[in-house]
Short mmCIF file of C-alpha atoms and ligand atoms in Angstrom, two decimals:
data_model
loop_
_atom_site.label_atom_id
_atom_site.label_comp_id
_atom_site.label_asym_id
_atom_site.label_seq_id
_atom_site.Cartn_x
_atom_site.Cartn_y
_atom_site.Cartn_z
CA MET G 278 -77.00 0.49 92.31
CA SER G 279 -77.44 -2.86 93.18
CA LYS G 280 -75.19 -5.80 94.44
CA LEU G 281 -74.75 -7.67 91.47
CA LEU G 282 -72.13 -10.13 92.77
CA GLU G 283 -71.92 -10.98 96.49
CA ILE G 284 -69.38 -13.33 98.15
CA ARG G 285 -70.55 -14.38 101.84
CA ASP G 286 -68.12 -15.65 104.26
CA LEU G 287 -66.26 -17.83 101.67
CA LYS G 288 -64.10 -20.68 102.83
CA VAL G 289 -62.51 -22.75 100.26
CA LYS G 290 -60.25 -25.78 100.47
CA TYR G 291 -57.90 -27.69 97.89
CA GLY G 292 -57.74 -30.93 99.63
CA ASN G 293 -57.01 -30.57 103.07
CA ILE G 294 -55.72 -27.02 102.64
CA GLU G 295 -57.83 -24.00 103.48
CA ALA G 296 -57.03 -21.27 101.02
CA LEU G 297 -59.83 -18.88 101.54
CA HIS G 298 -60.65 -18.34 105.36
CA GLY G 299 -64.19 -16.35 105.20
CA VAL G 300 -63.87 -13.97 102.51
CA SER G 301 -66.85 -11.58 102.01
CA LEU G 302 -66.87 -8.94 99.08
CA TYR G 303 -69.32 -7.55 96.60
CA VAL G 304 -69.31 -5.64 93.39
CA ASP G 305 -72.41 -3.34 92.27
CA LYS G 306 -73.44 -3.09 88.78
CA GLY G 307 -71.37 -1.05 86.64
CA GLU G 308 -68.45 -0.99 89.28
CA ILE G 309 -64.78 -1.46 88.68
CA VAL G 310 -63.64 -3.46 91.92
CA THR G 311 -60.23 -4.78 92.33
CA LEU G 312 -58.94 -7.45 94.54
CA ILE G 313 -55.31 -6.88 95.22
CA GLY G 314 -52.61 -9.04 97.07
CA ALA G 315 -49.37 -10.90 96.82
CA ASN G 316 -48.53 -14.25 95.39
CA GLY G 317 -50.59 -17.00 96.72
CA ALA G 318 -53.04 -14.68 98.72
CA GLY G 319 -55.90 -16.48 97.20
CA LYS G 320 -57.01 -14.03 94.24
CA SER G 321 -57.11 -16.77 91.54
CA THR G 322 -59.04 -19.19 94.09
CA THR G 323 -61.46 -16.42 94.60
CA LEU G 324 -62.22 -15.82 90.97
CA MET G 325 -62.21 -19.47 89.97
CA SER G 326 -64.60 -20.28 92.84
CA ILE G 327 -67.10 -17.45 91.34
CA SER G 328 -66.97 -18.83 87.73
CA ARG G 329 -66.96 -22.56 89.08
CA LEU G 330 -64.11 -22.99 86.94
CA PRO G 331 -62.33 -26.41 87.45
CA PRO G 332 -58.74 -25.66 87.86
CA PRO G 333 -56.48 -29.00 87.77
CA GLU G 334 -57.84 -29.52 91.36
CA ALA G 335 -60.91 -27.62 91.75
CA PRO G 336 -61.20 -25.41 94.75
CA LYS G 337 -64.08 -26.75 97.00
CA VAL G 338 -66.56 -24.42 98.93
CA ILE G 339 -66.60 -25.48 102.48
CA GLU G 340 -68.57 -22.75 103.68
CA GLY G 341 -70.39 -19.41 102.59
CA ASP G 342 -72.19 -18.56 99.44
CA ILE G 343 -71.76 -16.75 96.06
CA LEU G 344 -74.77 -14.82 95.02
CA TYR G 345 -75.33 -13.39 91.47
CA ASP G 346 -78.35 -11.24 91.14
CA GLY G 347 -79.47 -12.63 94.40
CA GLN G 348 -79.15 -16.41 93.45
CA SER G 349 -76.46 -18.92 94.55
CA LEU G 350 -73.84 -20.02 92.01
CA LEU G 351 -72.81 -22.90 94.06
CA ASP G 352 -74.91 -25.42 92.11
CA TRP G 353 -74.15 -23.56 88.56
CA VAL G 354 -71.62 -24.88 85.94
CA PRO G 355 -69.09 -22.88 84.25
CA ASP G 356 -70.73 -22.88 80.80
CA LYS G 357 -74.16 -21.52 82.26
CA ILE G 358 -72.83 -18.85 84.16
CA VAL G 359 -71.36 -17.49 80.97
CA ALA G 360 -74.17 -18.32 78.55
CA ASP G 361 -77.02 -17.25 80.70
CA LEU G 362 -75.81 -14.83 83.61
CA HIS G 363 -73.12 -13.01 80.87
CA LEU G 364 -70.32 -13.49 83.74
CA ALA G 365 -67.11 -14.31 82.08
CA LEU G 366 -63.70 -15.05 83.37
CA VAL G 367 -60.37 -14.19 81.56
CA PRO G 368 -58.05 -16.50 83.46
CA GLU G 369 -54.32 -15.97 84.13
CA GLY G 370 -52.14 -17.85 81.31
CA ARG G 371 -54.92 -16.79 78.88
CA ARG G 372 -55.79 -20.27 77.63
CA ILE G 373 -56.15 -19.24 74.10
CA PHE G 374 -56.27 -21.90 71.32
CA GLY G 375 -52.84 -21.62 69.90
CA ASN G 376 -53.14 -23.58 66.96
CA LEU G 377 -56.13 -21.62 65.84
CA SER G 378 -56.18 -18.16 64.01
CA VAL G 379 -57.22 -15.04 65.93
CA GLU G 380 -60.63 -15.00 64.18
CA GLU G 381 -61.47 -18.64 64.82
CA ASN G 382 -60.77 -18.16 68.86
CA LEU G 383 -63.02 -15.30 68.58
CA ARG G 384 -65.78 -17.31 66.85
CA LEU G 385 -65.54 -20.35 69.14
CA ALA G 386 -66.36 -18.04 72.08
CA THR G 387 -69.66 -17.31 70.67
CA TYR G 388 -71.23 -21.03 70.53
CA ALA G 389 -73.37 -20.70 73.51
CA ARG G 390 -74.96 -17.25 72.88
CA LYS G 391 -78.62 -17.26 72.77
CA ASP G 392 -79.07 -13.77 71.10
CA THR G 393 -79.30 -12.74 67.39
CA PRO G 394 -76.54 -12.93 64.81
CA THR G 395 -76.65 -9.20 64.70
CA ASP G 396 -75.70 -8.75 68.43
CA VAL G 397 -72.72 -11.13 67.58
CA GLU G 398 -71.78 -9.09 64.50
CA ARG G 399 -71.95 -6.22 66.68
CA ASP G 400 -69.54 -7.28 69.16
CA TYR G 401 -66.91 -8.59 66.38
CA LYS G 402 -66.73 -5.04 65.51
CA ARG G 403 -66.47 -3.80 69.04
CA VAL G 404 -63.58 -6.11 69.74
CA TYR G 405 -61.74 -5.26 66.90
CA SER G 406 -62.25 -1.70 67.34
CA LEU G 407 -61.03 -1.86 71.03
CA PHE G 408 -58.20 -3.82 69.92
CA PRO G 409 -57.00 -2.87 66.34
CA ARG G 410 -54.09 -5.05 66.61
CA LEU G 411 -56.31 -8.05 66.63
CA HIS G 412 -58.21 -6.99 63.57
CA GLU G 413 -54.71 -6.49 61.83
CA ARG G 414 -53.63 -10.14 62.83
CA ARG G 415 -57.07 -11.97 62.58
CA LYS G 416 -55.90 -14.33 60.08
CA GLN G 417 -52.67 -14.97 62.32
CA GLN G 418 -52.17 -18.39 64.14
CA SER G 419 -53.02 -17.23 67.81
CA GLU G 420 -49.83 -18.83 69.21
CA SER G 421 -47.75 -16.64 67.04
CA LEU G 422 -49.18 -13.59 68.70
CA SER G 423 -47.16 -11.54 71.20
CA GLY G 424 -47.89 -12.15 75.18
CA GLY G 425 -49.73 -8.75 74.97
CA GLU G 426 -51.69 -9.38 71.85
CA GLN G 427 -52.63 -13.03 73.50
CA GLN G 428 -53.96 -11.03 76.44
CA MET G 429 -56.07 -8.92 74.14
CA LEU G 430 -57.47 -12.10 72.49
CA ALA G 431 -58.28 -13.45 75.71
CA VAL G 432 -60.36 -10.19 76.59
CA GLY G 433 -61.94 -10.18 73.11
CA ARG G 434 -62.84 -14.13 73.61
CA ALA G 435 -64.53 -12.85 76.83
CA LEU G 436 -66.48 -10.04 75.12
CA MET G 437 -67.47 -12.48 72.01
CA SER G 438 -69.21 -14.78 74.92
CA GLY G 439 -71.61 -11.58 75.12
CA CYS G 440 -70.69 -10.91 78.81
CA THR G 441 -71.86 -7.99 80.63
CA PHE G 442 -69.50 -8.73 83.66
CA ILE G 443 -66.01 -9.56 83.13
CA MET G 444 -63.61 -10.84 85.61
CA LEU G 445 -59.84 -10.69 84.80
CA ASP G 446 -57.00 -12.40 86.38
CA GLU G 447 -53.71 -10.26 86.27
CA PRO G 448 -54.20 -8.91 82.64
CA SER G 449 -51.00 -6.65 83.13
CA MET G 450 -49.15 -10.04 83.37
CA GLY G 451 -46.12 -9.84 81.31
CA LEU G 452 -47.36 -6.79 79.14
CA ALA G 453 -45.04 -4.06 77.82
CA PRO G 454 -46.02 -0.69 79.31
CA LEU G 455 -47.58 0.57 75.93
CA LEU G 456 -49.94 -2.50 75.72
CA MET G 457 -50.61 -2.33 79.23
CA TYR G 458 -52.01 1.22 78.86
CA ASP G 459 -53.99 -0.04 75.63
CA MET G 460 -55.63 -2.79 77.70
CA PHE G 461 -56.71 -0.49 80.61
CA ARG G 462 -58.04 2.14 78.52
CA ALA G 463 -60.01 -0.52 76.44
CA LEU G 464 -61.40 -1.99 79.77
CA LYS G 465 -62.32 1.69 80.96
CA GLU G 466 -64.14 2.46 77.65
CA LEU G 467 -66.02 -0.94 78.07
CA ASN G 468 -66.88 0.02 81.59
CA ARG G 469 -68.11 3.47 80.60
CA GLU G 470 -70.53 1.44 78.15
CA GLY G 471 -71.71 -0.52 81.17
CA MET G 472 -69.48 -3.41 81.74
CA THR G 473 -69.03 -4.37 85.51
CA ILE G 474 -65.51 -5.42 85.86
CA LEU G 475 -63.77 -7.52 88.93
CA LEU G 476 -59.89 -7.23 88.36
CA ILE G 477 -57.36 -9.06 90.08
CA GLU G 478 -53.70 -7.86 90.30
CA GLN G 479 -50.55 -7.91 91.90
CA ASN G 480 -49.73 -4.67 90.54
CA ALA G 481 -51.63 -2.78 93.22
CA ASN G 482 -50.50 0.68 92.04
CA LEU G 483 -51.73 0.11 88.56
CA ALA G 484 -55.26 -1.58 89.86
CA LEU G 485 -56.25 1.11 92.51
CA LYS G 486 -55.72 3.80 89.81
CA PHE G 487 -58.00 2.12 87.54
CA ALA G 488 -60.78 0.60 90.25
CA ASP G 489 -63.46 2.44 91.90
CA ARG G 490 -63.08 0.35 94.92
CA GLY G 491 -60.72 -2.19 96.26
CA TYR G 492 -59.97 -5.04 98.63
CA VAL G 493 -56.55 -6.46 99.85
CA ILE G 494 -56.46 -9.99 100.22
CA ASP G 495 -53.62 -11.59 102.78
CA THR G 496 -53.36 -15.48 103.07
CA GLY G 497 -56.95 -15.90 102.21
CA GLU G 498 -58.45 -13.13 104.26
CA ILE G 499 -59.86 -9.70 103.49
CA VAL G 500 -57.39 -7.25 105.41
CA ALA G 501 -58.67 -3.82 103.98
CA GLN G 502 -61.17 -2.37 101.62
CA GLY G 503 -62.61 0.84 100.74
CA PRO G 504 -62.50 3.50 97.66
CA SER G 505 -59.53 3.12 95.94
CA ASP G 506 -58.26 6.55 96.92
CA GLN G 507 -58.69 5.73 100.25
CA LEU G 508 -56.85 2.60 100.27
CA MET G 509 -54.13 4.44 98.41
CA ASP G 510 -53.72 6.75 101.42
CA ASP G 511 -53.87 3.96 104.02
CA PRO G 512 -50.47 3.60 105.67
CA GLU G 513 -50.72 -0.16 105.97
CA VAL G 514 -51.56 -0.56 102.32
CA LYS G 515 -49.02 1.70 101.15
CA LYS G 516 -46.56 0.21 103.01
CA ALA G 517 -47.05 -3.55 102.07
CA TYR G 518 -48.43 -2.99 98.48
CA LEU G 519 -47.56 0.25 97.19
CA GLY G 520 -43.75 0.47 97.62
CA GLY G 521 -43.84 3.03 100.68
P1 ATP U 759 -50.94 -15.97 92.48
O1 ATP U 759 -50.97 -14.58 91.89
O2 ATP U 759 -49.73 -16.45 92.68
O3 ATP U 759 -51.86 -16.66 91.43
P2 ATP U 759 -53.18 -15.71 93.82
O4 ATP U 759 -53.26 -14.76 95.08
O5 ATP U 759 -54.02 -15.85 92.95
O6 ATP U 759 -51.68 -16.11 93.61
P3 ATP U 759 -54.06 -18.65 94.64
O7 ATP U 759 -53.79 -19.06 93.33
O8 ATP U 759 -55.55 -18.33 94.75
O9 ATP U 759 -53.26 -17.16 94.95
O10 ATP U 759 -53.56 -19.53 95.91
C1 ATP U 759 -54.17 -19.46 97.07
C2 ATP U 759 -53.51 -20.58 98.07
O11 ATP U 759 -54.27 -21.88 97.53
C3 ATP U 759 -51.93 -20.59 97.77
O12 ATP U 759 -51.46 -21.00 99.15
C4 ATP U 759 -51.91 -21.74 96.68
O13 ATP U 759 -50.58 -22.55 96.90
C5 ATP U 759 -53.15 -22.77 97.08
N1 ATP U 759 -53.63 -23.47 95.75
C6 ATP U 759 -53.85 -22.78 94.58
N2 ATP U 759 -54.16 -23.77 93.65
C7 ATP U 759 -54.06 -25.00 94.20
C8 ATP U 759 -54.39 -26.41 93.70
N3 ATP U 759 -54.70 -26.51 92.63
N4 ATP U 759 -53.96 -27.20 94.75
C9 ATP U 759 -53.78 -27.00 96.16
N5 ATP U 759 -53.42 -25.64 96.46
C10 ATP U 759 -53.71 -24.71 95.60
#
Protein backbone atom coordinates (compact mmCIF):
# COMPACT_ATOMS: atom_id res chain seq x y z
CA MET A 1 0.00 0.00 0.00
CA SER A 2 1.12 3.53 -0.64
CA LYS A 3 0.16 6.83 0.91
CA LEU A 4 -2.54 8.13 -1.37
CA LEU A 5 -3.50 11.15 0.69
CA GLU A 6 -1.14 12.84 3.08
CA ILE A 7 -1.73 15.93 5.17
CA ARG A 8 1.42 17.44 6.61
CA ASP A 9 1.34 19.78 9.58
CA LEU A 10 -1.72 21.63 8.31
CA LYS A 11 -2.56 24.96 9.90
CA VAL A 12 -5.80 26.53 8.75
CA LYS A 13 -7.48 29.81 9.65
CA TYR A 14 -10.93 31.34 9.26
CA GLY A 15 -10.15 35.05 9.34
CA ASN A 16 -8.07 35.42 12.48
CA ILE A 17 -9.20 32.19 14.10
CA GLU A 18 -6.88 29.22 13.72
CA ALA A 19 -9.08 26.12 13.44
CA LEU A 20 -6.35 23.53 12.74
CA HIS A 21 -3.06 23.81 14.62
CA GLY A 22 -0.80 21.47 12.65
CA VAL A 23 -2.78 18.40 11.64
CA SER A 24 -0.94 15.48 10.06
CA LEU A 25 -2.60 12.34 8.79
CA TYR A 26 -2.48 9.94 5.89
CA VAL A 27 -4.71 7.48 4.08
CA ASP A 28 -3.32 4.50 2.16
CA LYS A 29 -4.90 3.30 -1.05
CA GLY A 30 -7.81 0.97 -0.26
CA GLU A 31 -8.03 1.87 3.43
CA ILE A 32 -10.96 3.02 5.52
CA VAL A 33 -9.75 5.74 7.86
CA THR A 34 -11.86 7.71 10.29
CA LEU A 35 -11.35 11.09 11.91
CA ILE A 36 -13.36 11.34 15.09
CA GLY A 37 -13.86 14.21 17.50
CA ALA A 38 -16.40 16.38 19.27
CA ASN A 39 -18.44 19.20 17.81
CA GLY A 40 -16.21 21.98 16.51
CA ALA A 41 -12.97 19.96 16.81
CA GLY A 42 -12.03 20.66 13.19
CA LYS A 43 -13.27 17.58 11.34
CA SER A 44 -15.24 19.38 8.61
CA THR A 45 -12.49 21.96 8.25
CA THR A 46 -10.02 19.15 7.54
CA LEU A 47 -12.21 17.67 4.80
CA MET A 48 -13.01 21.03 3.25
CA SER A 49 -9.31 21.86 3.18
CA ILE A 50 -8.61 18.64 1.28
CA SER A 51 -11.37 19.09 -1.29
CA ARG A 52 -10.60 22.84 -1.54
CA LEU A 53 -14.32 23.39 -1.22
CA PRO A 54 -15.21 26.95 -0.36
CA PRO A 55 -17.70 27.07 2.51
CA PRO A 56 -19.37 30.44 3.19
CA GLU A 57 -16.06 31.61 4.58
CA ALA A 58 -13.31 29.43 3.16
CA PRO A 59 -10.66 27.98 5.47
CA LYS A 60 -7.30 29.32 4.42
CA VAL A 61 -4.20 27.17 4.61
CA ILE A 62 -1.52 29.04 6.51
CA GLU A 63 1.09 26.33 6.78
CA GLY A 64 1.61 22.74 5.77
CA ASP A 65 0.63 20.77 2.71
CA ILE A 66 -1.98 18.38 1.36
CA LEU A 67 -0.57 15.76 -0.99
CA TYR A 68 -2.55 13.43 -3.21
CA ASP A 69 -0.55 10.79 -5.01
CA GLY A 70 2.50 12.84 -4.17
CA GLN A 71 1.32 16.17 -5.60
CA SER A 72 0.22 19.20 -3.63
CA LEU A 73 -3.48 20.06 -3.83
CA LEU A 74 -3.09 23.59 -2.54
CA ASP A 75 -3.40 25.20 -5.97
CA TRP A 76 -6.21 22.93 -7.18
CA VAL A 77 -9.85 23.91 -7.63
CA PRO A 78 -12.65 21.65 -6.31
CA ASP A 79 -14.02 20.62 -9.73
CA LYS A 80 -10.65 19.45 -10.99
CA ILE A 81 -10.03 17.47 -7.82
CA VAL A 82 -13.18 15.48 -8.51
CA ALA A 83 -12.81 15.22 -12.31
CA ASP A 84 -9.06 14.55 -12.57
CA LEU A 85 -8.14 12.92 -9.27
CA HIS A 86 -11.47 11.12 -8.62
CA LEU A 87 -11.49 12.38 -5.04
CA ALA A 88 -15.03 13.32 -3.93
CA LEU A 89 -16.53 14.80 -0.79
CA VAL A 90 -20.01 14.07 0.55
CA PRO A 91 -20.49 17.20 2.64
CA GLU A 92 -22.49 17.52 5.83
CA GLY A 93 -26.02 18.70 5.13
CA ARG A 94 -26.03 16.78 1.85
CA ARG A 95 -26.33 19.69 -0.60
CA ILE A 96 -28.50 17.90 -3.12
CA PHE A 97 -30.78 19.76 -5.54
CA GLY A 98 -34.15 19.47 -3.83
CA ASN A 99 -36.23 20.58 -6.80
CA LEU A 100 -34.71 17.92 -9.07
CA SER A 101 -35.54 14.23 -9.11
CA VAL A 102 -33.24 11.53 -7.79
CA GLU A 103 -32.28 10.59 -11.32
CA GLU A 104 -31.59 14.20 -12.33
CA ASN A 105 -29.37 14.68 -9.29
CA LEU A 106 -27.39 11.59 -10.22
CA ARG A 107 -27.13 12.64 -13.87
CA LEU A 108 -25.87 16.12 -12.95
CA ALA A 109 -23.03 14.57 -10.99
CA THR A 110 -21.60 12.99 -14.16
CA TYR A 111 -21.09 16.24 -16.07
CA ALA A 112 -17.32 16.47 -15.69
CA ARG A 113 -16.51 12.82 -16.32
CA LYS A 114 -13.96 12.02 -18.96
CA ASP A 115 -14.55 8.28 -19.25
CA THR A 116 -17.00 6.49 -21.53
CA PRO A 117 -20.83 6.38 -21.42
CA THR A 118 -20.46 2.66 -20.69
CA ASP A 119 -18.57 3.48 -17.48
CA VAL A 120 -21.25 5.99 -16.51
CA GLU A 121 -23.99 3.43 -17.22
CA ARG A 122 -22.19 0.85 -15.07
CA ASP A 123 -22.06 3.35 -12.18
CA TYR A 124 -25.81 4.09 -12.43
CA LYS A 125 -26.47 0.39 -12.05
CA ARG A 126 -24.03 0.20 -9.17
CA VAL A 127 -25.67 3.10 -7.30
CA TYR A 128 -29.14 1.62 -7.76
CA SER A 129 -28.02 -1.84 -6.67
CA LEU A 130 -26.28 -0.46 -3.58
CA PHE A 131 -29.27 1.72 -2.73
CA PRO A 132 -32.45 0.07 -4.07
CA ARG A 133 -34.49 2.80 -2.37
CA LEU A 134 -33.02 5.33 -4.76
CA HIS A 135 -34.11 3.20 -7.68
CA GLU A 136 -37.64 2.95 -6.29
CA ARG A 137 -37.73 6.71 -5.87
CA ARG A 138 -35.78 7.71 -8.99
CA LYS A 139 -38.57 9.92 -10.38
CA GLN A 140 -39.32 11.51 -7.04
CA GLN A 141 -38.39 15.10 -6.25
CA SER A 142 -35.35 14.90 -3.96
CA GLU A 143 -36.63 17.30 -1.31
CA SER A 144 -39.45 14.86 -0.57
CA LEU A 145 -37.02 12.06 0.33
CA SER A 146 -36.42 11.17 3.97
CA GLY A 147 -33.19 12.37 5.56
CA GLY A 148 -31.64 8.95 5.20
CA GLU A 149 -32.61 8.66 1.55
CA GLN A 150 -31.15 12.10 0.89
CA GLN A 151 -27.93 10.92 2.49
CA MET A 152 -27.91 7.91 0.18
CA LEU A 153 -28.46 10.23 -2.77
CA ALA A 154 -25.53 12.37 -1.66
CA VAL A 155 -23.31 9.28 -1.62
CA GLY A 156 -24.81 8.19 -4.96
CA ARG A 157 -23.88 11.53 -6.48
CA ALA A 158 -20.27 11.14 -5.35
CA LEU A 159 -20.21 7.68 -6.95
CA MET A 160 -21.67 9.09 -10.17
CA SER A 161 -18.80 11.57 -10.31
CA GLY A 162 -16.63 8.50 -10.85
CA CYS A 163 -14.70 8.77 -7.60
CA THR A 164 -12.20 6.20 -6.35
CA PHE A 165 -11.65 8.01 -3.04
CA ILE A 166 -14.67 9.17 -1.09
CA MET A 167 -14.67 11.49 1.92
CA LEU A 168 -17.81 11.51 4.03
CA ASP A 169 -18.84 14.15 6.55
CA GLU A 170 -21.03 12.44 9.17
CA PRO A 171 -23.06 10.11 6.95
CA SER A 172 -24.82 8.72 10.04
CA MET A 173 -26.26 12.14 10.97
CA GLY A 174 -30.01 11.96 11.42
CA LEU A 175 -30.31 8.41 10.08
CA ALA A 176 -32.66 5.84 11.60
CA PRO A 177 -30.71 2.74 12.74
CA LEU A 178 -31.85 0.59 9.84
CA LEU A 179 -30.86 3.14 7.21
CA MET A 180 -27.58 3.69 9.00
CA TYR A 181 -26.89 -0.02 8.75
CA ASP A 182 -27.72 0.03 5.02
CA MET A 183 -25.44 2.99 4.50
CA PHE A 184 -22.42 1.46 6.23
CA ARG A 185 -22.96 -1.89 4.57
CA ALA A 186 -22.95 -0.16 1.17
CA LEU A 187 -19.76 1.72 2.06
CA LYS A 188 -18.09 -1.51 3.17
CA GLU A 189 -19.02 -3.15 -0.10
CA LEU A 190 -17.58 -0.22 -2.06
CA ASN A 191 -14.37 -0.52 -0.06
CA ARG A 192 -14.11 -4.22 -0.84
CA GLU A 193 -14.24 -3.27 -4.50
CA GLY A 194 -11.30 -0.89 -4.02
CA MET A 195 -12.80 2.43 -2.89
CA THR A 196 -10.62 4.36 -0.43
CA ILE A 197 -12.65 5.99 2.34
CA LEU A 198 -12.03 8.85 4.76
CA LEU A 199 -14.93 9.15 7.17
CA ILE A 200 -15.52 11.81 9.77
CA GLU A 201 -17.90 11.06 12.58
CA GLN A 202 -19.07 12.21 15.95
CA ASN A 203 -20.35 8.69 16.57
CA ALA A 204 -16.94 7.27 17.50
CA ASN A 205 -18.20 3.78 18.36
CA LEU A 206 -19.73 3.35 14.95
CA ALA A 207 -16.78 4.87 13.10
CA LEU A 208 -14.11 2.79 14.82
CA LYS A 209 -16.01 -0.44 14.25
CA PHE A 210 -16.18 0.42 10.57
CA ALA A 211 -12.66 1.76 9.92
CA ASP A 212 -9.23 0.13 9.71
CA ARG A 213 -7.50 3.06 11.40
CA GLY A 214 -8.50 6.23 13.14
CA TYR A 215 -7.39 9.65 14.26
CA VAL A 216 -8.86 11.59 17.16
CA ILE A 217 -8.99 15.37 16.75
CA ASP A 218 -9.51 17.74 19.65
CA THR A 219 -9.68 21.52 19.17
CA GLY A 220 -7.67 21.45 15.97
CA GLU A 221 -5.03 18.91 17.03
CA ILE A 222 -4.62 15.19 16.54
CA VAL A 223 -4.48 13.74 20.06
CA ALA A 224 -4.54 10.00 19.32
CA GLN A 225 -4.15 7.73 16.32
CA GLY A 226 -3.75 4.08 15.46
CA PRO A 227 -5.54 0.94 14.31
CA SER A 228 -9.21 1.08 15.27
CA ASP A 229 -9.08 -1.82 17.74
CA GLN A 230 -6.14 -0.16 19.50
CA LEU A 231 -8.03 3.15 19.78
CA MET A 232 -11.12 1.35 21.10
CA ASP A 233 -8.93 -0.09 23.89
CA ASP A 234 -7.22 3.20 24.70
CA PRO A 235 -8.43 4.31 28.18
CA GLU A 236 -8.37 8.02 27.30
CA VAL A 237 -10.26 7.51 24.05
CA LYS A 238 -12.74 5.25 25.83
CA LYS A 239 -13.38 7.81 28.54
CA ALA A 240 -13.73 10.82 26.25
CA TYR A 241 -15.35 9.38 23.13
CA LEU A 242 -16.75 5.92 23.67
CA GLY A 243 -18.94 6.49 26.70
CA GLY A 244 -16.49 5.07 29.27
P1 LIG B 1 -19.04 19.79 13.61
O1 LIG B 1 -19.22 18.34 13.79
O2 LIG B 1 -19.83 20.61 14.57
O3 LIG B 1 -19.17 20.25 12.18
P2 LIG B 1 -16.20 19.88 13.28
O4 LIG B 1 -15.30 18.99 14.07
O5 LIG B 1 -16.46 19.48 11.88
O6 LIG B 1 -17.54 20.09 14.05
P3 LIG B 1 -15.39 22.39 12.20
O7 LIG B 1 -16.71 22.67 11.61
O8 LIG B 1 -14.27 22.02 11.32
O9 LIG B 1 -15.53 21.30 13.34
O10 LIG B 1 -14.95 23.67 13.06
C1 LIG B 1 -13.65 23.85 13.62
C2 LIG B 1 -13.54 25.25 14.22
O11 LIG B 1 -13.57 26.22 13.19
C3 LIG B 1 -14.68 25.60 15.16
O12 LIG B 1 -14.14 26.35 16.23
C4 LIG B 1 -15.60 26.45 14.31
O13 LIG B 1 -16.31 27.37 15.10
C5 LIG B 1 -14.64 27.14 13.38
N1 LIG B 1 -15.28 27.42 12.08
C6 LIG B 1 -15.87 26.52 11.25
N2 LIG B 1 -16.36 27.12 10.15
C7 LIG B 1 -16.10 28.44 10.27
C8 LIG B 1 -16.34 29.59 9.46
N3 LIG B 1 -16.94 29.50 8.29
N4 LIG B 1 -15.93 30.78 9.95
C9 LIG B 1 -15.31 30.88 11.12
N5 LIG B 1 -15.02 29.85 11.93
C10 LIG B 1 -15.40 28.63 11.52
